[in-house]
Coordinates of C-alpha atoms and ligand atoms in Angstrom, one line a residue:
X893 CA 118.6 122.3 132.9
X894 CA 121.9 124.3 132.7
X895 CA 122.5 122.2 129.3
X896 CA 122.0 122.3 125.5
X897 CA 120.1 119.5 124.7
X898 CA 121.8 118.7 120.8
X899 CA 119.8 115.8 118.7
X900 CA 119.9 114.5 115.2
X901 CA 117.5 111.7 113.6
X902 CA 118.3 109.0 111.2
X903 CA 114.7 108.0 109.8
X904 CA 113.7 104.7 107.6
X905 CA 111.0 104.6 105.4
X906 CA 109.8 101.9 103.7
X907 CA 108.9 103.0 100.1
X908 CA 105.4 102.2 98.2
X909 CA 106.9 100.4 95.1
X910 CA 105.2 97.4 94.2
X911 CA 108.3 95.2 94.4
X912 CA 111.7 94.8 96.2
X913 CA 114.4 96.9 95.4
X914 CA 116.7 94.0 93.9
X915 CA 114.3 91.0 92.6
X916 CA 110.9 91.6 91.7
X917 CA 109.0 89.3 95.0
X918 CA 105.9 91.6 96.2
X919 CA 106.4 93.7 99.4
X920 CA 103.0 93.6 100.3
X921 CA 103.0 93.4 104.4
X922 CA 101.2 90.9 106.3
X923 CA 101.5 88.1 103.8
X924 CA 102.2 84.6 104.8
X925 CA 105.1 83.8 106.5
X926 CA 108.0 83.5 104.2
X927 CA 106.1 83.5 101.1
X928 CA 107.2 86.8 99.7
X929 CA 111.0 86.1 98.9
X930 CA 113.2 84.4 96.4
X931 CA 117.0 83.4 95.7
X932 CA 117.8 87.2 95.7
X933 CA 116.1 88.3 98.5
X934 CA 117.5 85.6 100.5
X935 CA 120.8 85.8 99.7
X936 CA 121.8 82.4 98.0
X937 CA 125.2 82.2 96.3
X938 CA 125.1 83.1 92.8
X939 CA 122.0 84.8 93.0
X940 CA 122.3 88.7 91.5
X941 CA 120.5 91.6 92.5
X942 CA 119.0 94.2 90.0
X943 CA 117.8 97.8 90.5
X944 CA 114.2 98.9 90.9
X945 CA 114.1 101.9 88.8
X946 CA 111.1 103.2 90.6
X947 CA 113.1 103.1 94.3
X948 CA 115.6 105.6 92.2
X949 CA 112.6 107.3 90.9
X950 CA 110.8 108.0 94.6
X951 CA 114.2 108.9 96.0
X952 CA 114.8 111.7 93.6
X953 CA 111.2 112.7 93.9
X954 CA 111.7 112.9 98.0
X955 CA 115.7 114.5 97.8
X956 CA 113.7 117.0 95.8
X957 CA 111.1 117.7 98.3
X958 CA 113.5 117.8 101.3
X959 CA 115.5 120.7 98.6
X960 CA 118.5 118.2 98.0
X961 CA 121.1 118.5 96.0
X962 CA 120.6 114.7 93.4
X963 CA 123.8 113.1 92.6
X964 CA 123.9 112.6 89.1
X965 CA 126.4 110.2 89.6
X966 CA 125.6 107.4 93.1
X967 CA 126.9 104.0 94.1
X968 CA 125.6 101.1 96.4
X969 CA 127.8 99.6 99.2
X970 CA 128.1 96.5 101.1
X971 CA 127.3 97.0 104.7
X972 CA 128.7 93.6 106.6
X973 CA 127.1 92.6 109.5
X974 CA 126.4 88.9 110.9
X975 CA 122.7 88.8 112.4
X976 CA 119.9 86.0 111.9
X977 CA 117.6 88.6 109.9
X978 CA 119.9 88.8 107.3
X979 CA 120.5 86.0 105.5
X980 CA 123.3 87.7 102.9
X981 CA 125.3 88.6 106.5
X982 CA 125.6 92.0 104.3
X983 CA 123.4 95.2 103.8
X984 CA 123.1 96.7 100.5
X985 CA 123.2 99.9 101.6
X986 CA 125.2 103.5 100.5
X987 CA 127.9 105.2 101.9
X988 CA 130.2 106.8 99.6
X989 CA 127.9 108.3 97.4
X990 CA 124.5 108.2 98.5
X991 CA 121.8 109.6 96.0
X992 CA 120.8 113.0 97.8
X993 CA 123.2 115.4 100.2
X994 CA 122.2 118.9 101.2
X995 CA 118.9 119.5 102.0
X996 CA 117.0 121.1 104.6
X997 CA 113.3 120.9 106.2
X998 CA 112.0 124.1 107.8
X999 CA 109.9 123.7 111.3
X1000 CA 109.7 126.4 114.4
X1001 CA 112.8 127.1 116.5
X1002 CA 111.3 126.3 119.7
X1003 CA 114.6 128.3 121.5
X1004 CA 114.2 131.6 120.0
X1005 CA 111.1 131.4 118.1
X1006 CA 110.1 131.9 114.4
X1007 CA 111.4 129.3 111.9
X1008 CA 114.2 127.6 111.7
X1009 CA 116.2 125.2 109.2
X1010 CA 117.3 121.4 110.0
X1011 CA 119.2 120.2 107.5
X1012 CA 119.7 116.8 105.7
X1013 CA 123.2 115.8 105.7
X1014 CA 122.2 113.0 103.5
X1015 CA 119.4 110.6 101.8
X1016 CA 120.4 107.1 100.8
X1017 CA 118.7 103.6 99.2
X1018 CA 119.1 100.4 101.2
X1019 CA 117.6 97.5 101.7
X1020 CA 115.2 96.2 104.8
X1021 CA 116.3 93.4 106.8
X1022 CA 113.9 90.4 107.6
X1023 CA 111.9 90.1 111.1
X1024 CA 112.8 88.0 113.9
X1025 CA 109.9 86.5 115.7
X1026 CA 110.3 85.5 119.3
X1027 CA 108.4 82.9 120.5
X1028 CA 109.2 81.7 124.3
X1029 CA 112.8 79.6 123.9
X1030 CA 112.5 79.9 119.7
X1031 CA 113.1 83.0 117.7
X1032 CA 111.7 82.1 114.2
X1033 CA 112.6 84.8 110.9
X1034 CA 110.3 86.1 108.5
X1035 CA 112.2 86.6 105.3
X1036 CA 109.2 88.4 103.8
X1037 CA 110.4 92.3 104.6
X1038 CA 113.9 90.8 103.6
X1039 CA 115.1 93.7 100.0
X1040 CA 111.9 95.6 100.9
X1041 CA 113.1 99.1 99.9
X1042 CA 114.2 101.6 102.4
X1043 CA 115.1 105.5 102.3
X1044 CA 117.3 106.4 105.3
X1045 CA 117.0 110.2 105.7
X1046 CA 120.0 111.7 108.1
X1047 CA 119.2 114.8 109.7
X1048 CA 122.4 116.9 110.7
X1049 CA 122.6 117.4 114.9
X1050 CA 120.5 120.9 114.4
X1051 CA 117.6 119.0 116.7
X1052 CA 117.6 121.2 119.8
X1053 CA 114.5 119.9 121.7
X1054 CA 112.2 117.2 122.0
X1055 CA 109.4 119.4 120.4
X1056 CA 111.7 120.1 117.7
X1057 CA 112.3 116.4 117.1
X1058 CA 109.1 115.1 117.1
X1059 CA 108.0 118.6 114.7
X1060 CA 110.7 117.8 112.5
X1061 CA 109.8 113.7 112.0
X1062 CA 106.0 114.3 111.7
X1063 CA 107.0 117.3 109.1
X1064 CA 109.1 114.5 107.1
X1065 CA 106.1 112.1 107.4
X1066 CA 103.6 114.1 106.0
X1067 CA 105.9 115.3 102.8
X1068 CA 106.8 111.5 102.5
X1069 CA 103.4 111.1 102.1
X1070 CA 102.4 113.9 99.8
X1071 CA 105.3 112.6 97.4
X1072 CA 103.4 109.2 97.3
X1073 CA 106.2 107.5 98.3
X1074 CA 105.7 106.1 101.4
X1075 CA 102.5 105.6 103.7
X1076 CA 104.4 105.9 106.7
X1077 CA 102.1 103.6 108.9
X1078 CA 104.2 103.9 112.2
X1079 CA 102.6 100.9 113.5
X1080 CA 103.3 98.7 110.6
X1081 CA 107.1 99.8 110.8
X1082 CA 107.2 102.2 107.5
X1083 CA 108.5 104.7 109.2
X1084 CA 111.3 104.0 112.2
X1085 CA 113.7 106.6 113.8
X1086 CA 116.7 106.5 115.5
X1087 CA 117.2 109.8 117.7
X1088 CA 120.8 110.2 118.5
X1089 CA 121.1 112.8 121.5
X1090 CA 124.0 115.0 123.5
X1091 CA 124.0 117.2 125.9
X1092 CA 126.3 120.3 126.2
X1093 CA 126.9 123.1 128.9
X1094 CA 124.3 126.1 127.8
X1095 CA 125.7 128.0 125.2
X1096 CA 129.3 126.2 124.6
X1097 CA 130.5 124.8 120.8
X1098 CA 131.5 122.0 120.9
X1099 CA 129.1 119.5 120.9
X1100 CA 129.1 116.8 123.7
X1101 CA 129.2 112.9 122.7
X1102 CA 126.1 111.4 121.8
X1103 CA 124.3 107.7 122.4
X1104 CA 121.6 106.2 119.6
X1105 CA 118.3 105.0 120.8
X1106 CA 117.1 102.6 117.7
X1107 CA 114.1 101.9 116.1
X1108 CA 111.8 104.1 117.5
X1109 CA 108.2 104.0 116.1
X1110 CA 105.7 106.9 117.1
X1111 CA 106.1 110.4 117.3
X1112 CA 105.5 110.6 121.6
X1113 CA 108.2 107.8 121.8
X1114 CA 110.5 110.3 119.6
X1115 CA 109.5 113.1 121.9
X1116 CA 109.8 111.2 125.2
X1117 CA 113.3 109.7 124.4
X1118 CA 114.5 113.1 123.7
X1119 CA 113.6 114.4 127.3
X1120 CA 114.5 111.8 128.8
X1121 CA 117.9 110.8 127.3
X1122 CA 118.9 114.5 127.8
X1123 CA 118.4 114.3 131.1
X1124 CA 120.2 111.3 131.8
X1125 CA 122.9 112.7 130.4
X1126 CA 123.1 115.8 132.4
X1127 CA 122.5 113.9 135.1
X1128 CA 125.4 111.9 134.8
X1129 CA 127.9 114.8 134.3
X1130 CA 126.7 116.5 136.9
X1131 CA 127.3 113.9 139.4
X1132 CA 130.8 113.9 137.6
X1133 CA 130.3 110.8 135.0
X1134 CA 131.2 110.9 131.4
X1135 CA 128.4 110.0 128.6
X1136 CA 129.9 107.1 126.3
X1137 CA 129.2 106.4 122.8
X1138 CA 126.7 104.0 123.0
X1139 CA 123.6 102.6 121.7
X1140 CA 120.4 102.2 123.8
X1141 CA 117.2 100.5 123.7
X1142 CA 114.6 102.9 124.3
X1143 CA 111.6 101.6 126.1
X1144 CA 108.4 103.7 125.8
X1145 CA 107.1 102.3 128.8
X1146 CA 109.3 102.9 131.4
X1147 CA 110.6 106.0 129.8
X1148 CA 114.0 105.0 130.1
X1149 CA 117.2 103.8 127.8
X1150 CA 119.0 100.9 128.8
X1151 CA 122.7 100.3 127.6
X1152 CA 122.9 98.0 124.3
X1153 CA 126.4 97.9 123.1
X1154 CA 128.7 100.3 122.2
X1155 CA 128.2 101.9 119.5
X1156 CA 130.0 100.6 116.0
X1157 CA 131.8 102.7 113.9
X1158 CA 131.7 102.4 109.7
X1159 CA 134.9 100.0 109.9
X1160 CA 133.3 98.1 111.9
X1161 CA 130.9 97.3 109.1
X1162 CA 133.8 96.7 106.7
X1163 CA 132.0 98.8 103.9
X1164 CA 133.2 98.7 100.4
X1165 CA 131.7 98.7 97.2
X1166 CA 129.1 96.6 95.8
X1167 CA 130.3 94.6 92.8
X1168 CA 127.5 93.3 91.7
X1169 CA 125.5 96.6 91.1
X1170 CA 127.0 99.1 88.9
X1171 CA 127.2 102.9 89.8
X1172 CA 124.5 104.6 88.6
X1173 CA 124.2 107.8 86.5
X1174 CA 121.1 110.0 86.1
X1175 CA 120.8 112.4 83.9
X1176 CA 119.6 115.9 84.3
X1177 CA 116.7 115.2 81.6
X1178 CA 115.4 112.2 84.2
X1179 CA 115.6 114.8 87.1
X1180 CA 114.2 117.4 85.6
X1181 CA 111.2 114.6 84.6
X1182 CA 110.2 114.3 87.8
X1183 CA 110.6 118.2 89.1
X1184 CA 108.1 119.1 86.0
X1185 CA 105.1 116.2 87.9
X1186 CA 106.0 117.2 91.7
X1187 CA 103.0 117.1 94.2
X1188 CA 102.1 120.3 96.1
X1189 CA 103.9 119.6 99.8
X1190 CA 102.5 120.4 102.6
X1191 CA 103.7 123.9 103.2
X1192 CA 102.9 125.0 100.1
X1193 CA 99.4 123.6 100.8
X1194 CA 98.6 125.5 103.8
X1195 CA 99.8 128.7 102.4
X1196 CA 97.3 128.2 99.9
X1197 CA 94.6 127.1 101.4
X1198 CA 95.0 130.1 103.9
X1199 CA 96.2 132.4 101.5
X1200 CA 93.9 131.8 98.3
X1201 CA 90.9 130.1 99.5
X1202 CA 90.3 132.2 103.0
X1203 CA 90.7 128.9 105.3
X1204 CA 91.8 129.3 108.9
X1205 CA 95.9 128.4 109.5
X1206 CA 94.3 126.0 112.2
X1207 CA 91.7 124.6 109.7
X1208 CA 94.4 124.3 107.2
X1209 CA 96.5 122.3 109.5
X1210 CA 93.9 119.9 110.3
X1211 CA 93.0 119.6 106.5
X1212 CA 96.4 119.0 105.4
X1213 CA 97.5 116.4 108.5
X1214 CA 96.0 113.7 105.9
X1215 CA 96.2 112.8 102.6
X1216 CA 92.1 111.7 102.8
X1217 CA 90.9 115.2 104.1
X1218 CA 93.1 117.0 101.6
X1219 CA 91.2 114.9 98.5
X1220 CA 87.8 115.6 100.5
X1221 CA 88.3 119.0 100.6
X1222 CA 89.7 119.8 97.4
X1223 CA 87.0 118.2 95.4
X1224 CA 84.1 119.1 98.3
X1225 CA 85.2 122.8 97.5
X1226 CA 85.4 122.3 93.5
X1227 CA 82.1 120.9 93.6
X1228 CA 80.4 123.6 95.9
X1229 CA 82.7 126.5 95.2
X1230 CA 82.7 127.3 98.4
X1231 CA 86.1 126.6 99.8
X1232 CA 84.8 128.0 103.5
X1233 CA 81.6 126.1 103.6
X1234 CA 83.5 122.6 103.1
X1235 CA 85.9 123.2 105.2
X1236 CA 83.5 124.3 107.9
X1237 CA 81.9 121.0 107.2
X1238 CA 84.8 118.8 107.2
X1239 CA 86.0 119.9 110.5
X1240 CA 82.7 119.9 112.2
X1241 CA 80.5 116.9 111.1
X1242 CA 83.1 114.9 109.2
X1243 CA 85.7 114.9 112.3
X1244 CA 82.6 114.4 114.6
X1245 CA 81.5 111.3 112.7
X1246 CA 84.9 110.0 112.4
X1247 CA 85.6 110.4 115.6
X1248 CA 82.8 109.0 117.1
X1249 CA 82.5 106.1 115.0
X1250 CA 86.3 105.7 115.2
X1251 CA 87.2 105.8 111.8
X1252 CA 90.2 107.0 110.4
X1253 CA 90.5 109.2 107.0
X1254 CA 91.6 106.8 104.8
X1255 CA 88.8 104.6 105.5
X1256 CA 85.7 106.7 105.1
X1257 CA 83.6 105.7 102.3
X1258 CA 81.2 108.5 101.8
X1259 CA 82.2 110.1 98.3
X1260 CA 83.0 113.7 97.9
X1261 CA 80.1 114.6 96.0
X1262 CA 77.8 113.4 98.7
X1263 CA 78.9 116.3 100.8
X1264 CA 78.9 118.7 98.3
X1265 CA 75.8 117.8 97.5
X1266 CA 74.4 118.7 101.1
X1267 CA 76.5 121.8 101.5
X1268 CA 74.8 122.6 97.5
X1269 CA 71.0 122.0 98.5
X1270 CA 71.7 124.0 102.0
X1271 CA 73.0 127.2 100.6
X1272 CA 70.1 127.0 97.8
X1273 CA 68.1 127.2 101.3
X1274 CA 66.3 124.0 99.3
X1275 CA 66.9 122.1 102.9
X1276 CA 67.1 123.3 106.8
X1277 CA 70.2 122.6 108.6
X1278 CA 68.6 119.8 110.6
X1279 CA 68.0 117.8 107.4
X1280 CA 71.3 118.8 105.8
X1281 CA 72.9 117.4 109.0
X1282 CA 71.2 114.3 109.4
X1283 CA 70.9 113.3 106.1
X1284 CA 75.2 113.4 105.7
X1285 CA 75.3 111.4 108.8
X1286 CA 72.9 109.2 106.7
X1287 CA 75.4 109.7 103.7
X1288 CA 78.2 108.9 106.2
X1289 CA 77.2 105.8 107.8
X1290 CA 75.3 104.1 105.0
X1291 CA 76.2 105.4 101.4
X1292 CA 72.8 107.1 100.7
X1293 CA 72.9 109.9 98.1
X1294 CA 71.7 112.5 99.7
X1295 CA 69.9 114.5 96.7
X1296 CA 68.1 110.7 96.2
X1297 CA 67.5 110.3 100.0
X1298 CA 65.7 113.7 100.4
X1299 CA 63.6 113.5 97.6
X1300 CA 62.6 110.0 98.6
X1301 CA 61.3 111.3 102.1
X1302 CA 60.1 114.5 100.9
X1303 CA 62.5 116.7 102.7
X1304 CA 62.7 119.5 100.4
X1305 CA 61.9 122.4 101.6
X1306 CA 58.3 124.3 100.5
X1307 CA 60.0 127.3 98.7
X1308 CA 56.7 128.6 96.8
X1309 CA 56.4 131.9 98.7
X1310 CA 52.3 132.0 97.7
X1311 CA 51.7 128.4 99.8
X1312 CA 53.8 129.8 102.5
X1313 CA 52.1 133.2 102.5
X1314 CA 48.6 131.2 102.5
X1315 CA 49.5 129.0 105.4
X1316 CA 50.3 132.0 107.4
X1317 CA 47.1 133.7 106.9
X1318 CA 45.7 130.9 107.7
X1319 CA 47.1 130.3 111.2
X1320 CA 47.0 133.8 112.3
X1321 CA 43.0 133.7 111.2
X1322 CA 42.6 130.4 113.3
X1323 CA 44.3 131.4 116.3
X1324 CA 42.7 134.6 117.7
X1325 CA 44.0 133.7 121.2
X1326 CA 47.7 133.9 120.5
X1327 CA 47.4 136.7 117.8
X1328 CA 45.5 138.6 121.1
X1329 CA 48.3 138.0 123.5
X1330 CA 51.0 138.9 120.6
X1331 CA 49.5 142.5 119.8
X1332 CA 49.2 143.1 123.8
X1333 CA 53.1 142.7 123.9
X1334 CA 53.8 139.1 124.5
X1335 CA 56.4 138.6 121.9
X1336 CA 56.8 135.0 122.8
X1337 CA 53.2 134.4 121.1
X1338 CA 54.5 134.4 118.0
X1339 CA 56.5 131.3 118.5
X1340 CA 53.3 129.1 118.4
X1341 CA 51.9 130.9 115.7
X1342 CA 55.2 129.6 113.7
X1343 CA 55.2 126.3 114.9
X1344 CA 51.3 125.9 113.6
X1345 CA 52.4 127.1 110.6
X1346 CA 55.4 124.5 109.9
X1347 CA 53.2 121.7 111.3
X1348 CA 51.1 122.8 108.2
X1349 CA 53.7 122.6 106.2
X1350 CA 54.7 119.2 107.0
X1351 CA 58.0 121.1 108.1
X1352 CA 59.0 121.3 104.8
X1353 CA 59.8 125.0 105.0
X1354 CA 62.2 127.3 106.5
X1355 CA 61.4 128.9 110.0
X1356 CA 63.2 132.0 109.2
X1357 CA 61.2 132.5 106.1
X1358 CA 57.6 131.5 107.8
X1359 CA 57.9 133.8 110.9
X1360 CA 58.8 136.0 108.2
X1361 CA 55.6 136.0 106.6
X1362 CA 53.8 135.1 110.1
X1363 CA 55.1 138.7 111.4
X1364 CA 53.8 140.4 108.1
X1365 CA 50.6 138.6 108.7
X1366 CA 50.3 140.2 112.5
X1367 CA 51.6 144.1 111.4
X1368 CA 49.0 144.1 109.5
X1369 CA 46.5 143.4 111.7
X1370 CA 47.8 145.6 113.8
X1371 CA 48.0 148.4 111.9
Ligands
ADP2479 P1 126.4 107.0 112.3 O1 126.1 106.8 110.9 O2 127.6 106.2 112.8 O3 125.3 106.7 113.2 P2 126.7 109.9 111.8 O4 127.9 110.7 112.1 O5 126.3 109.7 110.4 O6 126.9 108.5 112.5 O7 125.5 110.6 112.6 C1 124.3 109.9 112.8 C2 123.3 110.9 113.4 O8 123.8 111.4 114.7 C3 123.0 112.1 112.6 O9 121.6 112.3 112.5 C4 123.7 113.2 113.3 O10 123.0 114.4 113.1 C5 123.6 112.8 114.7 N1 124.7 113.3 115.5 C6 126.0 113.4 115.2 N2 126.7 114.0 116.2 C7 125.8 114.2 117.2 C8 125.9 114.8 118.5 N3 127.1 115.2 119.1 N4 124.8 114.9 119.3 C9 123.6 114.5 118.8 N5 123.5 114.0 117.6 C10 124.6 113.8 116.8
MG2480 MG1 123.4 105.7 113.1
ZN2481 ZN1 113.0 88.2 96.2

């Protein structure tokens, strides 16, 4: 392409609080149908809203993370618009003032490689709207999601390729997720982008005008609405068309936007301030509150993980894609003190068994100090690798503790040196034939010799430390 592809993202996330942002109705998702909602949420006359001091609390916490500026001084606005979802035929939103301006999140410059900076132009509270429900000739609403509350983060246009997008939304995800302030589950909506997208000839300034593709839910969808938008675009002026200002629906499917409506402008949403919420001040004390109990984000993580505790970058990427692997491997390594070890384990037999039983993270139910213990009684060489293995699958699939499990089935290993040592001697006396064909060069002998000896031994000791004495056994024969 002979054009700049220019892209900026304007991402919703629903936030974890417990309650709405302006009436106290739960915002648990998948309740019954319109059973979650109230006079405020729904917008009857009279009804007034009040703020949820934690929404203010997790947006200071993320305008932090994303290294905003926090306005100690932030007002709410009525957005106006007339649709079936919502019912007050206004949004309470921010525009004026929103809570956080200035920030930045750092991903790779996939133009001239090493890192580069998007910035945040802004990050503001507002409320979700309800859900429409389609059902053949019927739509039917589910005021439930109705004053669930939202962040909107607004990237400024410094997007420059579909990589870069998607890099830059999953980046957001994951420190929405170390803040606690979000769980992001694409599928259930938490997190929803709108990619706005331009095209310009290669290397000019100005930037060319740009359409909006709404509500986009997965990452590949991000990426692939990129590309493909782009593309139109070009398309278009190179066949001598001009792009309009528009927004488009995006379908994943056909990997293709269609025309919506032009796009609306802020006066169109006849803004002004909302009178029944007063501006709000925070004071440096409250700010400085929550800077003093911020989580460790996910750079910071990796860097440390790599840096301190000798991990791989590529393991520490895997490890810190999830909040559940991070918690396994932080208290797996505590317990073993072997930071290596546990997260040689985690990516090998934990990702094998998660994968193959299709189980995600969050939902594994083996506890930490299950697989510390394993990782504990194999580097004490108190267990063979075999056992270790199959007795954390056994710890994986069903609970068992696996220091219980092995003692239970006698799986320890025979460690006493003088029952080993007596076994040996033992074998090598009772097998003249292969000790012959050993000491006339047949190396391979020995093998047998060993496997005598751990049938002996009920397998309860370790091969490397029988041949050992085996081989001892046989020199001195031979000498
Ligand atoms: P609105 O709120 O009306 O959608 P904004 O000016 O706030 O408009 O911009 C919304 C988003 O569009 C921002 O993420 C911004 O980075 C992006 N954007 C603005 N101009 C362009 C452009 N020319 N090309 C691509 N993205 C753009
Ligand atoms: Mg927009
Ligand atoms: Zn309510």
């Amino acid at each position: 392409m002979n054009y700049d592809i220019v892209c900026g993202l304007e991402i919703h996330t629903e936030l974890m609080t417990d309650t709405k942002i302006f009436c106290s109705c739960s915002t648990r998702f998948g309740g019954a149908v319109n059973t979650q909602c109230c006079e405020i949420c729904t917008g009857m006359p009279g009804a007034m809203p009040s703020l949820n001091k934690k929404v203010v609390e997790f947006a200071v916490r993320t305008g932090l993370a994303l290294n905003c500026d926090i306005n100690l001084l932030t007002k709410f606005d009525r957005k106006n618009y007339f649709y079936p979802d919502l019912p007050k035929a206004y949004q309470i939103s921010q525009l004026y003032l929103p809570i956080c301006q200035n920030g930045y999140i750092e991903i790779n410059d996939s133009i001239h490689g090493g890192k580069k900076r998007v910035r945040i132009h802004e990050l503001h509270m507002e409320e979700d709207a309800g859900k429409l429900l389609h059902d053949g000739e019927k739509t039917l609403i589910n005021y439930n999601r109705c004053g669930v509350p939202l962040l909107e983060i607004v990237s400024e246009p410094d997007i420059n390729s579909p990589e870069e997008a998607a890099e830059f939304a999953e980046k957001l995800r994951d420190i929405l997720r170390f803040c606690g302030v979000s769980d992001c589950k694409m599928q259930e909506g938490s997190l929803r982008a709108d990619v706005n997208v331009s095209v310009k000839p290669h290397g000019a300034e100005a930037l060319g005008t740009r359409t909006e593709m709404k509500n986009i839910n997965s990452f590949k969808a991000i990426k692939n609405a990129v590309l493909h938008e782009a593309k139109r675009q070009a398309a278009l002026i190179e066949s001598g068309g001009t792009v309009v200002q528009q927004t488009r629906r995006w379908d994943d499917r056909e990997n293709t936007s269609y025309e919506m409506r032009v796009k609306e402008n802020a006066e169109h949403y006849r803004y002004f301030p909302e009178p029944d919420i007063p501006p709000l001040v925070i004071s440096q004390e409250y700010i400085d509150l929550i800077k003093s109990t911020m989580p460790e984000l996910p750079d910071e993580k990796k860097s440390r993980y790599v840096n301190e505790l000798g991990v791989t970058q590529y393991d520490a990427e895997v490890l810190c894609s999830d909040l559940a692997l991070v918690r396994l491997f932080e208290k797996t390594a505590a317990l073993t003190n072997s930071p290596k070890d546990s997260a040689n384990w985690i990516l090998g037999e934990v990702m094998r068994l998660l994968s193959a039983t299709a189980t995600l993270p969050e939902d594994m139910s083996f506890r930490a100090e299950s697989l510390a213990e394993v990782i504990n009684l194999l580097n004490e060489k108190r267990i063979t690798r075999e056992t270790a293995k199959a007795v954390f699958e056994k710890a994986f699939l069903n609970g068992v503790i696996p220091s219980e499990y092995i003692k239970q089935n006698h799986l320890e290993l025979q460690n006493d040196a003088g029952e080993i040592a007596r076994v040996a001697a033992e074998v090598v006396e009772n097998n003249p034939k292969a000790v012959g064909e050993y000491l006339a060069g047949k190396e391979k002998a020995i093998g047998f010799l060993i496997g005598q000896a751990m049938k002996r031994l009920g397998g309860k000791a370790s091969p490397n430390d029988v041949a050992e004495y085996i081989r001892k056994k046989l020199s001195e024969i031979d000498s």
